[in-house]
Amino acid sequence: MLVSAKDMLVKAEQGHYGVGQFNINNLEWTKSILLTAQELESPVILGVSEGAGKYMCGYKTVVGMVNGMLEELNITVPVALHLDHGTFEGSKKCIQAGFSSIMFDGSALPFEENLAKTKELVHCCDILGISLEAEVGSIGGEEDGVIGAGECADPNECKTINDLGVTMLAAGIGNIHGKYPDNWAGLSFETLEAIRAVTGHTPLVLHGGTGIPDDQVKKAISMGVAKVNVNTECQWAFCDATRAYIEAGKDKEGKGFDPRKLLAPGAEAIKATVKEKMEMFGSVGKA
């Protein structure tokens, strides 16, 4: 069954390793991530953006698919189903649909509005046993229509949001969604240290995991990051493998592509990507 991300992230923060959030977009992606997590005995968080939720026919459909897979595939490792960069209304819909974790991204709102809406969701999630991620300081780049300039969060604002009792906190430290530009300055560990100093042992979240050098990711984990989000790298792996299959002309008999065979190389590529990240984050064997 689905679980809150709270316990897995508290253990990760205490053990100085990271739990991977891997965004899902269809059945194949979900199956690949779950099987890899089970094989490596690693806890995992399945991220769902509002756009992906809409594409997969709605949040209830996503919950039904994931719950069905947990049972049919005999998945025993901890799995959280998490709304990624959700609006206030989207967060409430996911709570109603049966998600076990949500992220309310109020970073683009005036701070007082972000604070008020986060506070309301903290109360609701506490009652239902759902984990809640809040964000301070927008993450750079664009993901599913959410655009940020990669700013560094204000530690004082982080403390104020953290003191509401959120499960985890995403704070901008110069990280970016999507491909990092050649002139990217790297993560601001000075900002991360300042945020850590005022948020105590609250698990911190690193968005934009694709493209950050491994040594910087590992350093961030050693400084309190307990959740690392990966999306773009899985997209690249899936698309590249599928494209290679098509270009290899696997439909030589003229019967057209079998969709199950067409998507299989992409699914295997995602498995390889997820395995590499889980090993780098140090979550293998931590279930």
PDB file of C-alpha atoms in Angstrom:
ATOM      1  CA  MET A   1       0.000   0.000   0.000  1.00  0.00           C
ATOM      2  CA  LEU A   2       1.024   3.597  -0.496  1.00  0.00           C
ATOM      3  CA  VAL A   3       2.719   5.302   2.445  1.00  0.00           C
ATOM      4  CA  SER A   4       3.485   8.832   3.509  1.00  0.00           C
ATOM      5  CA  ALA A   5       6.990   9.956   2.592  1.00  0.00           C
ATOM      6  CA  LYS A   6       7.620  11.129   6.163  1.00  0.00           C
ATOM      7  CA  ASP A   7       9.228   8.026   7.664  1.00  0.00           C
ATOM      8  CA  MET A   8      11.428   7.293   4.660  1.00  0.00           C
ATOM      9  CA  LEU A   9      12.710  10.875   4.579  1.00  0.00           C
ATOM     10  CA  VAL A  10      13.323  11.112   8.319  1.00  0.00           C
ATOM     11  CA  LYS A  11      15.410   7.934   8.060  1.00  0.00           C
ATOM     12  CA  ALA A  12      17.226   9.315   5.010  1.00  0.00           C
ATOM     13  CA  GLU A  13      18.053  12.586   6.760  1.00  0.00           C
ATOM     14  CA  GLN A  14      19.347  10.732   9.796  1.00  0.00           C
ATOM     15  CA  GLY A  15      21.275   8.230   7.675  1.00  0.00           C
ATOM     16  CA  HIS A  16      22.724  10.822   5.279  1.00  0.00           C
ATOM     17  CA  TYR A  17      21.373   9.299   2.087  1.00  0.00           C
ATOM     18  CA  GLY A  18      18.785  10.485  -0.403  1.00  0.00           C
ATOM     19  CA  VAL A  19      15.449   9.059  -1.511  1.00  0.00           C
ATOM     20  CA  GLY A  20      14.762   9.492  -5.205  1.00  0.00           C
ATOM     21  CA  GLN A  21      11.582  11.005  -6.567  1.00  0.00           C
ATOM     22  CA  PHE A  22      11.071   9.854 -10.140  1.00  0.00           C
ATOM     23  CA  ASN A  23       8.220  11.391 -12.072  1.00  0.00           C
ATOM     24  CA  ILE A  24       5.818   9.064 -13.873  1.00  0.00           C
ATOM     25  CA  ASN A  25       3.941   9.675 -17.106  1.00  0.00           C
ATOM     26  CA  ASN A  26       2.474   6.301 -18.052  1.00  0.00           C
ATOM     27  CA  LEU A  27       2.212   2.648 -17.095  1.00  0.00           C
ATOM     28  CA  GLU A  28       5.628   1.705 -18.478  1.00  0.00           C
ATOM     29  CA  TRP A  29       7.463   4.389 -16.514  1.00  0.00           C
ATOM     30  CA  THR A  30       5.672   3.461 -13.304  1.00  0.00           C
ATOM     31  CA  LYS A  31       6.324  -0.252 -13.693  1.00  0.00           C
ATOM     32  CA  SER A  32      10.024   0.306 -14.439  1.00  0.00           C
ATOM     33  CA  ILE A  33      10.550   2.498 -11.377  1.00  0.00           C
ATOM     34  CA  LEU A  34       8.688   0.170  -9.021  1.00  0.00           C
ATOM     35  CA  LEU A  35      10.514  -2.949 -10.230  1.00  0.00           C
ATOM     36  CA  THR A  36      13.880  -1.224  -9.872  1.00  0.00           C
ATOM     37  CA  ALA A  37      13.069  -0.023  -6.357  1.00  0.00           C
ATOM     38  CA  GLN A  38      12.023  -3.544  -5.381  1.00  0.00           C
ATOM     39  CA  GLU A  39      15.145  -5.081  -6.898  1.00  0.00           C
ATOM     40  CA  LEU A  40      17.425  -2.644  -5.075  1.00  0.00           C
ATOM     41  CA  GLU A  41      15.379  -2.674  -1.856  1.00  0.00           C
ATOM     42  CA  SER A  42      15.126   1.090  -1.996  1.00  0.00           C
ATOM     43  CA  PRO A  43      12.290   3.348  -0.835  1.00  0.00           C
ATOM     44  CA  VAL A  44      10.941   5.458  -3.684  1.00  0.00           C
ATOM     45  CA  ILE A  45       8.676   8.410  -4.364  1.00  0.00           C
ATOM     46  CA  LEU A  46       6.577   8.510  -7.537  1.00  0.00           C
ATOM     47  CA  GLY A  47       6.106  12.107  -8.634  1.00  0.00           C
ATOM     48  CA  VAL A  48       3.084  13.245 -10.621  1.00  0.00           C
ATOM     49  CA  SER A  49       2.815  16.752 -12.050  1.00  0.00           C
ATOM     50  CA  GLU A  50      -0.624  18.231 -12.624  1.00  0.00           C
ATOM     51  CA  GLY A  51      -0.045  17.950 -16.365  1.00  0.00           C
ATOM     52  CA  ALA A  52       0.912  14.285 -16.105  1.00  0.00           C
ATOM     53  CA  GLY A  53      -2.109  13.638 -13.905  1.00  0.00           C
ATOM     54  CA  LYS A  54      -4.361  15.139 -16.544  1.00  0.00           C
ATOM     55  CA  TYR A  55      -2.651  13.129 -19.289  1.00  0.00           C
ATOM     56  CA  MET A  56      -3.212   9.896 -17.345  1.00  0.00           C
ATOM     57  CA  CYS A  57      -6.963  10.595 -17.118  1.00  0.00           C
ATOM     58  CA  GLY A  58      -6.980  12.157 -13.665  1.00  0.00           C
ATOM     59  CA  TYR A  59      -5.641  11.600 -10.191  1.00  0.00           C
ATOM     60  CA  LYS A  60      -8.011   8.771  -9.292  1.00  0.00           C
ATOM     61  CA  THR A  61      -6.813   6.846 -12.350  1.00  0.00           C
ATOM     62  CA  VAL A  62      -3.197   7.336 -11.270  1.00  0.00           C
ATOM     63  CA  VAL A  63      -3.946   6.141  -7.735  1.00  0.00           C
ATOM     64  CA  GLY A  64      -5.769   3.088  -9.090  1.00  0.00           C
ATOM     65  CA  MET A  65      -2.925   2.222 -11.472  1.00  0.00           C
ATOM     66  CA  VAL A  66      -0.229   2.527  -8.831  1.00  0.00           C
ATOM     67  CA  ASN A  67      -2.165   0.622  -6.173  1.00  0.00           C
ATOM     68  CA  GLY A  68      -2.871  -2.125  -8.680  1.00  0.00           C
ATOM     69  CA  MET A  69       0.810  -2.415  -9.553  1.00  0.00           C
ATOM     70  CA  LEU A  70       1.860  -2.553  -5.911  1.00  0.00           C
ATOM     71  CA  GLU A  71      -0.370  -5.576  -5.473  1.00  0.00           C
ATOM     72  CA  GLU A  72       0.187  -7.355  -8.785  1.00  0.00           C
ATOM     73  CA  LEU A  73       3.980  -6.863  -8.784  1.00  0.00           C
ATOM     74  CA  ASN A  74       4.293  -7.742  -5.082  1.00  0.00           C
ATOM     75  CA  ILE A  75       6.049  -4.485  -4.264  1.00  0.00           C
ATOM     76  CA  THR A  76       7.056  -4.480  -0.602  1.00  0.00           C
ATOM     77  CA  VAL A  77       9.400  -1.466  -0.436  1.00  0.00           C
ATOM     78  CA  PRO A  78       7.972   1.848   0.837  1.00  0.00           C
ATOM     79  CA  VAL A  79       6.310   3.775  -2.015  1.00  0.00           C
ATOM     80  CA  ALA A  80       4.852   7.270  -1.774  1.00  0.00           C
ATOM     81  CA  LEU A  81       2.651   8.772  -4.507  1.00  0.00           C
ATOM     82  CA  HIS A  82       3.452  12.468  -4.544  1.00  0.00           C
ATOM     83  CA  LEU A  83       1.963  15.482  -6.308  1.00  0.00           C
ATOM     84  CA  ASP A  84       4.834  17.489  -7.798  1.00  0.00           C
ATOM     85  CA  HIS A  85       4.650  21.310  -7.921  1.00  0.00           C
ATOM     86  CA  GLY A  86       0.959  21.335  -7.155  1.00  0.00           C
ATOM     87  CA  THR A  87      -1.339  24.307  -6.957  1.00  0.00           C
ATOM     88  CA  PHE A  88      -3.529  24.794  -3.891  1.00  0.00           C
ATOM     89  CA  GLU A  89      -6.569  23.386  -5.702  1.00  0.00           C
ATOM     90  CA  GLY A  90      -4.533  20.580  -7.237  1.00  0.00           C
ATOM     91  CA  SER A  91      -3.232  19.644  -3.811  1.00  0.00           C
ATOM     92  CA  LYS A  92      -6.744  19.303  -2.427  1.00  0.00           C
ATOM     93  CA  LYS A  93      -7.807  17.170  -5.405  1.00  0.00           C
ATOM     94  CA  CYS A  94      -4.882  14.805  -4.900  1.00  0.00           C
ATOM     95  CA  ILE A  95      -5.676  14.482  -1.203  1.00  0.00           C
ATOM     96  CA  GLN A  96      -9.233  13.520  -2.119  1.00  0.00           C
ATOM     97  CA  ALA A  97      -8.036  11.078  -4.793  1.00  0.00           C
ATOM     98  CA  GLY A  98      -5.827   9.110  -2.398  1.00  0.00           C
ATOM     99  CA  PHE A  99      -2.301  10.423  -2.912  1.00  0.00           C
ATOM    100  CA  SER A 100      -0.080   9.703   0.078  1.00  0.00           C
ATOM    101  CA  SER A 101       2.041  12.831  -0.316  1.00  0.00           C
ATOM    102  CA  ILE A 102       1.674  16.254  -1.893  1.00  0.00           C
ATOM    103  CA  MET A 103       3.795  19.233  -2.766  1.00  0.00           C
ATOM    104  CA  PHE A 104       2.167  22.625  -2.629  1.00  0.00           C
ATOM    105  CA  ASP A 105       4.290  25.021  -4.645  1.00  0.00           C
ATOM    106  CA  GLY A 106       3.364  28.494  -3.521  1.00  0.00           C
ATOM    107  CA  SER A 107       6.759  29.958  -4.355  1.00  0.00           C
ATOM    108  CA  ALA A 108       5.351  32.178  -7.127  1.00  0.00           C
ATOM    109  CA  LEU A 109       2.780  33.701  -4.758  1.00  0.00           C
ATOM    110  CA  PRO A 110       3.329  36.612  -2.391  1.00  0.00           C
ATOM    111  CA  PHE A 111       5.022  35.115   0.658  1.00  0.00           C
ATOM    112  CA  GLU A 112       2.115  35.762   3.021  1.00  0.00           C
ATOM    113  CA  GLU A 113      -0.255  33.929   0.657  1.00  0.00           C
ATOM    114  CA  ASN A 114       2.188  31.018   0.330  1.00  0.00           C
ATOM    115  CA  LEU A 115       2.362  30.911   4.131  1.00  0.00           C
ATOM    116  CA  ALA A 116      -1.399  30.960   4.654  1.00  0.00           C
ATOM    117  CA  LYS A 117      -2.155  28.263   2.093  1.00  0.00           C
ATOM    118  CA  THR A 118       0.685  26.052   3.283  1.00  0.00           C
ATOM    119  CA  LYS A 119      -0.619  26.371   6.851  1.00  0.00           C
ATOM    120  CA  GLU A 120      -4.093  25.224   5.780  1.00  0.00           C
ATOM    121  CA  LEU A 121      -2.659  22.203   3.975  1.00  0.00           C
ATOM    122  CA  VAL A 122      -0.404  21.292   6.909  1.00  0.00           C
ATOM    123  CA  HIS A 123      -3.486  21.008   9.115  1.00  0.00           C
ATOM    124  CA  CYS A 124      -5.331  18.862   6.575  1.00  0.00           C
ATOM    125  CA  CYS A 125      -2.365  16.574   5.877  1.00  0.00           C
ATOM    126  CA  ASP A 126      -1.656  16.077   9.578  1.00  0.00           C
ATOM    127  CA  ILE A 127      -5.185  14.802  10.133  1.00  0.00           C
ATOM    128  CA  LEU A 128      -4.976  12.375   7.196  1.00  0.00           C
ATOM    129  CA  GLY A 129      -1.383  11.224   7.711  1.00  0.00           C
ATOM    130  CA  ILE A 130      -0.202  12.602   4.370  1.00  0.00           C
ATOM    131  CA  SER A 131       3.267  14.067   3.925  1.00  0.00           C
ATOM    132  CA  LEU A 132       3.526  17.667   2.726  1.00  0.00           C
ATOM    133  CA  GLU A 133       6.312  19.402   0.829  1.00  0.00           C
ATOM    134  CA  ALA A 134       6.421  23.179   0.674  1.00  0.00           C
ATOM    135  CA  GLU A 135       8.614  25.411  -1.485  1.00  0.00           C
ATOM    136  CA  VAL A 136      10.419  28.676  -0.835  1.00  0.00           C
ATOM    137  CA  GLY A 137      12.386  30.339  -3.625  1.00  0.00           C
ATOM    138  CA  SER A 138      11.473  29.194  -7.110  1.00  0.00           C
ATOM    139  CA  ILE A 139      13.422  26.445  -8.860  1.00  0.00           C
ATOM    140  CA  GLY A 140      14.995  27.524 -12.143  1.00  0.00           C
ATOM    141  CA  GLY A 141      13.871  26.500 -15.623  1.00  0.00           C
ATOM    142  CA  GLU A 142      10.459  25.189 -16.618  1.00  0.00           C
ATOM    143  CA  GLU A 143       8.615  22.037 -15.665  1.00  0.00           C
ATOM    144  CA  ASP A 144       5.060  21.440 -16.776  1.00  0.00           C
ATOM    145  CA  GLY A 145       4.397  25.158 -17.133  1.00  0.00           C
ATOM    146  CA  VAL A 146       5.959  26.057 -13.771  1.00  0.00           C
ATOM    147  CA  ILE A 147       8.746  28.562 -14.502  1.00  0.00           C
ATOM    148  CA  GLY A 148      11.436  29.756 -12.120  1.00  0.00           C
ATOM    149  CA  ALA A 149      14.638  31.737 -12.465  1.00  0.00           C
ATOM    150  CA  GLY A 150      16.743  29.598 -10.157  1.00  0.00           C
ATOM    151  CA  GLU A 151      16.835  32.032  -7.279  1.00  0.00           C
ATOM    152  CA  CYS A 152      18.200  31.260  -3.837  1.00  0.00           C
ATOM    153  CA  ALA A 153      15.634  31.111  -1.064  1.00  0.00           C
ATOM    154  CA  ASP A 154      15.588  33.485   1.902  1.00  0.00           C
ATOM    155  CA  PRO A 155      16.557  31.433   4.998  1.00  0.00           C
ATOM    156  CA  ASN A 156      14.219  33.514   7.178  1.00  0.00           C
ATOM    157  CA  GLU A 157      11.277  32.681   4.926  1.00  0.00           C
ATOM    158  CA  CYS A 158      12.350  29.037   4.986  1.00  0.00           C
ATOM    159  CA  LYS A 159      12.249  29.066   8.779  1.00  0.00           C
ATOM    160  CA  THR A 160       8.784  30.616   8.811  1.00  0.00           C
ATOM    161  CA  ILE A 161       7.382  27.992   6.439  1.00  0.00           C
ATOM    162  CA  ASN A 162       9.250  25.195   8.195  1.00  0.00           C
ATOM    163  CA  ASP A 163       7.842  26.205  11.571  1.00  0.00           C
ATOM    164  CA  LEU A 164       4.346  25.448  10.279  1.00  0.00           C
ATOM    165  CA  GLY A 165       5.231  21.763  10.576  1.00  0.00           C
ATOM    166  CA  VAL A 166       5.787  20.774   6.954  1.00  0.00           C
ATOM    167  CA  THR A 167       7.200  17.297   6.341  1.00  0.00           C
ATOM    168  CA  MET A 168       9.880  18.462   3.915  1.00  0.00           C
ATOM    169  CA  LEU A 169      11.054  21.719   2.427  1.00  0.00           C
ATOM    170  CA  ALA A 170      12.113  22.519  -1.125  1.00  0.00           C
ATOM    171  CA  ALA A 171      14.265  25.625  -1.122  1.00  0.00           C
ATOM    172  CA  GLY A 172      15.903  27.170  -4.152  1.00  0.00           C
ATOM    173  CA  ILE A 173      19.704  26.956  -3.961  1.00  0.00           C
ATOM    174  CA  GLY A 174      20.447  27.738  -7.600  1.00  0.00           C
ATOM    175  CA  ASN A 175      19.048  24.466  -8.970  1.00  0.00           C
ATOM    176  CA  ILE A 176      17.227  24.344 -12.305  1.00  0.00           C
ATOM    177  CA  HIS A 177      14.617  22.127 -13.948  1.00  0.00           C
ATOM    178  CA  GLY A 178      15.631  20.635 -17.276  1.00  0.00           C
ATOM    179  CA  LYS A 179      19.016  21.089 -18.953  1.00  0.00           C
ATOM    180  CA  TYR A 180      21.577  23.177 -17.099  1.00  0.00           C
ATOM    181  CA  PRO A 181      23.246  25.940 -19.155  1.00  0.00           C
ATOM    182  CA  ASP A 182      26.999  25.866 -19.717  1.00  0.00           C
ATOM    183  CA  ASN A 183      27.444  28.958 -17.544  1.00  0.00           C
ATOM    184  CA  TRP A 184      25.526  27.541 -14.559  1.00  0.00           C
ATOM    185  CA  ALA A 185      27.266  28.593 -11.352  1.00  0.00           C
ATOM    186  CA  GLY A 186      26.505  25.393  -9.428  1.00  0.00           C
ATOM    187  CA  LEU A 187      24.589  24.857  -6.215  1.00  0.00           C
ATOM    188  CA  SER A 188      24.875  27.514  -3.524  1.00  0.00           C
ATOM    189  CA  PHE A 189      26.068  25.506  -0.540  1.00  0.00           C
ATOM    190  CA  GLU A 190      26.313  28.710   1.461  1.00  0.00           C
ATOM    191  CA  THR A 191      22.547  29.132   1.036  1.00  0.00           C
ATOM    192  CA  LEU A 192      21.944  25.480   1.849  1.00  0.00           C
ATOM    193  CA  GLU A 193      24.007  25.773   5.034  1.00  0.00           C
ATOM    194  CA  ALA A 194      22.065  28.867   6.118  1.00  0.00           C
ATOM    195  CA  ILE A 195      18.719  27.139   5.460  1.00  0.00           C
ATOM    196  CA  ARG A 196      19.820  24.034   7.318  1.00  0.00           C
ATOM    197  CA  ALA A 197      20.809  26.153  10.318  1.00  0.00           C
ATOM    198  CA  VAL A 198      17.258  27.474  10.761  1.00  0.00           C
ATOM    199  CA  THR A 199      15.223  24.407   9.745  1.00  0.00           C
ATOM    200  CA  GLY A 200      16.888  21.867  12.019  1.00  0.00           C
ATOM    201  CA  HIS A 201      16.408  18.262  10.935  1.00  0.00           C
ATOM    202  CA  THR A 202      13.522  18.857   8.537  1.00  0.00           C
ATOM    203  CA  PRO A 203      14.328  16.846   5.381  1.00  0.00           C
ATOM    204  CA  LEU A 204      15.279  19.157   2.532  1.00  0.00           C
ATOM    205  CA  VAL A 205      14.466  18.564  -1.136  1.00  0.00           C
ATOM    206  CA  LEU A 206      16.686  19.069  -4.177  1.00  0.00           C
ATOM    207  CA  HIS A 207      14.706  19.629  -7.366  1.00  0.00           C
ATOM    208  CA  GLY A 208      16.274  19.539 -10.823  1.00  0.00           C
ATOM    209  CA  GLY A 209      18.432  16.477 -10.122  1.00  0.00           C
ATOM    210  CA  THR A 210      19.263  15.961 -13.788  1.00  0.00           C
ATOM    211  CA  GLY A 211      22.510  17.683 -14.731  1.00  0.00           C
ATOM    212  CA  ILE A 212      23.844  18.410 -11.250  1.00  0.00           C
ATOM    213  CA  PRO A 213      27.313  16.829 -10.906  1.00  0.00           C
ATOM    214  CA  ASP A 214      27.311  13.755  -8.669  1.00  0.00           C
ATOM    215  CA  ASP A 215      29.748  15.301  -6.206  1.00  0.00           C
ATOM    216  CA  GLN A 216      27.437  18.292  -5.686  1.00  0.00           C
ATOM    217  CA  VAL A 217      24.418  16.028  -5.180  1.00  0.00           C
ATOM    218  CA  LYS A 218      26.321  13.957  -2.628  1.00  0.00           C
ATOM    219  CA  LYS A 219      27.488  17.075  -0.806  1.00  0.00           C
ATOM    220  CA  ALA A 220      23.919  18.393  -0.684  1.00  0.00           C
ATOM    221  CA  ILE A 221      22.767  15.062   0.774  1.00  0.00           C
ATOM    222  CA  SER A 222      25.477  15.285   3.433  1.00  0.00           C
ATOM    223  CA  MET A 223      24.099  18.734   4.349  1.00  0.00           C
ATOM    224  CA  GLY A 224      20.489  17.676   4.941  1.00  0.00           C
ATOM    225  CA  VAL A 225      18.954  16.985   1.529  1.00  0.00           C
ATOM    226  CA  ALA A 226      16.949  13.774   1.908  1.00  0.00           C
ATOM    227  CA  LYS A 227      14.888  13.811  -1.315  1.00  0.00           C
ATOM    228  CA  VAL A 228      16.278  14.289  -4.820  1.00  0.00           C
ATOM    229  CA  ASN A 229      13.961  14.769  -7.794  1.00  0.00           C
ATOM    230  CA  VAL A 230      14.797  13.291 -11.191  1.00  0.00           C
ATOM    231  CA  ASN A 231      12.593  13.753 -14.244  1.00  0.00           C
ATOM    232  CA  THR A 232      14.390  15.091 -17.316  1.00  0.00           C
ATOM    233  CA  GLU A 233      17.011  12.338 -17.339  1.00  0.00           C
ATOM    234  CA  CYS A 234      14.304   9.676 -17.438  1.00  0.00           C
ATOM    235  CA  GLN A 235      12.605  11.525 -20.293  1.00  0.00           C
ATOM    236  CA  TRP A 236      15.837  11.604 -22.278  1.00  0.00           C
ATOM    237  CA  ALA A 237      16.518   7.914 -21.643  1.00  0.00           C
ATOM    238  CA  PHE A 238      13.018   6.856 -22.628  1.00  0.00           C
ATOM    239  CA  CYS A 239      12.915   8.939 -25.808  1.00  0.00           C
ATOM    240  CA  ASP A 240      16.421   8.008 -26.961  1.00  0.00           C
ATOM    241  CA  ALA A 241      15.788   4.280 -26.549  1.00  0.00           C
ATOM    242  CA  THR A 242      12.413   4.451 -28.294  1.00  0.00           C
ATOM    243  CA  ARG A 243      13.867   6.483 -31.166  1.00  0.00           C
ATOM    244  CA  ALA A 244      16.691   3.974 -31.613  1.00  0.00           C
ATOM    245  CA  TYR A 245      14.171   1.121 -31.780  1.00  0.00           C
ATOM    246  CA  ILE A 246      12.190   2.872 -34.501  1.00  0.00           C
ATOM    247  CA  GLU A 247      15.285   3.827 -36.499  1.00  0.00           C
ATOM    248  CA  ALA A 248      16.454   0.213 -36.356  1.00  0.00           C
ATOM    249  CA  GLY A 249      13.385  -0.667 -38.458  1.00  0.00           C
ATOM    250  CA  LYS A 250      11.889  -3.268 -36.167  1.00  0.00           C
ATOM    251  CA  ASP A 251       8.708  -3.385 -38.254  1.00  0.00           C
ATOM    252  CA  LYS A 252      10.439  -5.103 -41.194  1.00  0.00           C
ATOM    253  CA  GLU A 253       7.549  -7.463 -41.797  1.00  0.00           C
ATOM    254  CA  GLY A 254       5.318  -4.517 -42.593  1.00  0.00           C
ATOM    255  CA  LYS A 255       2.839  -5.324 -39.869  1.00  0.00           C
ATOM    256  CA  GLY A 256       3.473  -2.125 -37.944  1.00  0.00           C
ATOM    257  CA  PHE A 257       4.964  -1.744 -34.514  1.00  0.00           C
ATOM    258  CA  ASP A 258       3.710  -3.795 -31.600  1.00  0.00           C
ATOM    259  CA  PRO A 259       3.203  -1.016 -29.001  1.00  0.00           C
ATOM    260  CA  ARG A 260       4.404  -3.273 -26.207  1.00  0.00           C
ATOM    261  CA  LYS A 261       7.658  -3.976 -28.030  1.00  0.00           C
ATOM    262  CA  LEU A 262       7.992  -0.347 -29.078  1.00  0.00           C
ATOM    263  CA  LEU A 263       7.907   0.896 -25.477  1.00  0.00           C
ATOM    264  CA  ALA A 264      10.043  -1.897 -24.000  1.00  0.00           C
ATOM    265  CA  PRO A 265      13.466  -0.336 -24.796  1.00  0.00           C
ATOM    266  CA  GLY A 266      12.388   2.941 -23.186  1.00  0.00           C
ATOM    267  CA  ALA A 267      11.204   1.101 -20.097  1.00  0.00           C
ATOM    268  CA  GLU A 268      14.555  -0.681 -19.798  1.00  0.00           C
ATOM    269  CA  ALA A 269      16.377   2.637 -20.207  1.00  0.00           C
ATOM    270  CA  ILE A 270      14.387   4.103 -17.331  1.00  0.00           C
ATOM    271  CA  LYS A 271      15.295   1.114 -15.165  1.00  0.00           C
ATOM    272  CA  ALA A 272      18.973   1.722 -15.841  1.00  0.00           C
ATOM    273  CA  THR A 273      18.654   5.446 -15.078  1.00  0.00           C
ATOM    274  CA  VAL A 274      16.747   4.871 -11.834  1.00  0.00           C
ATOM    275  CA  LYS A 275      19.243   2.224 -10.703  1.00  0.00           C
ATOM    276  CA  GLU A 276      22.170   4.563 -11.340  1.00  0.00           C
ATOM    277  CA  LYS A 277      20.526   7.358  -9.362  1.00  0.00           C
ATOM    278  CA  MET A 278      19.480   5.175  -6.418  1.00  0.00           C
ATOM    279  CA  GLU A 279      23.025   3.873  -6.119  1.00  0.00           C
ATOM    280  CA  MET A 280      24.422   7.402  -6.235  1.00  0.00           C
ATOM    281  CA  PHE A 281      21.919   8.686  -3.665  1.00  0.00           C
ATOM    282  CA  GLY A 282      22.847   5.826  -1.319  1.00  0.00           C
ATOM    283  CA  SER A 283      19.308   4.498  -0.902  1.00  0.00           C
ATOM    284  CA  VAL A 284      20.009   0.915  -2.005  1.00  0.00           C
ATOM    285  CA  GLY A 285      19.116  -1.551   0.752  1.00  0.00           C
ATOM    286  CA  LYS A 286      17.424   1.136   2.866  1.00  0.00           C
ATOM    287  CA  ALA A 287      13.831  -0.089   2.464  1.00  0.00           C
TER     288      ALA A 287
END
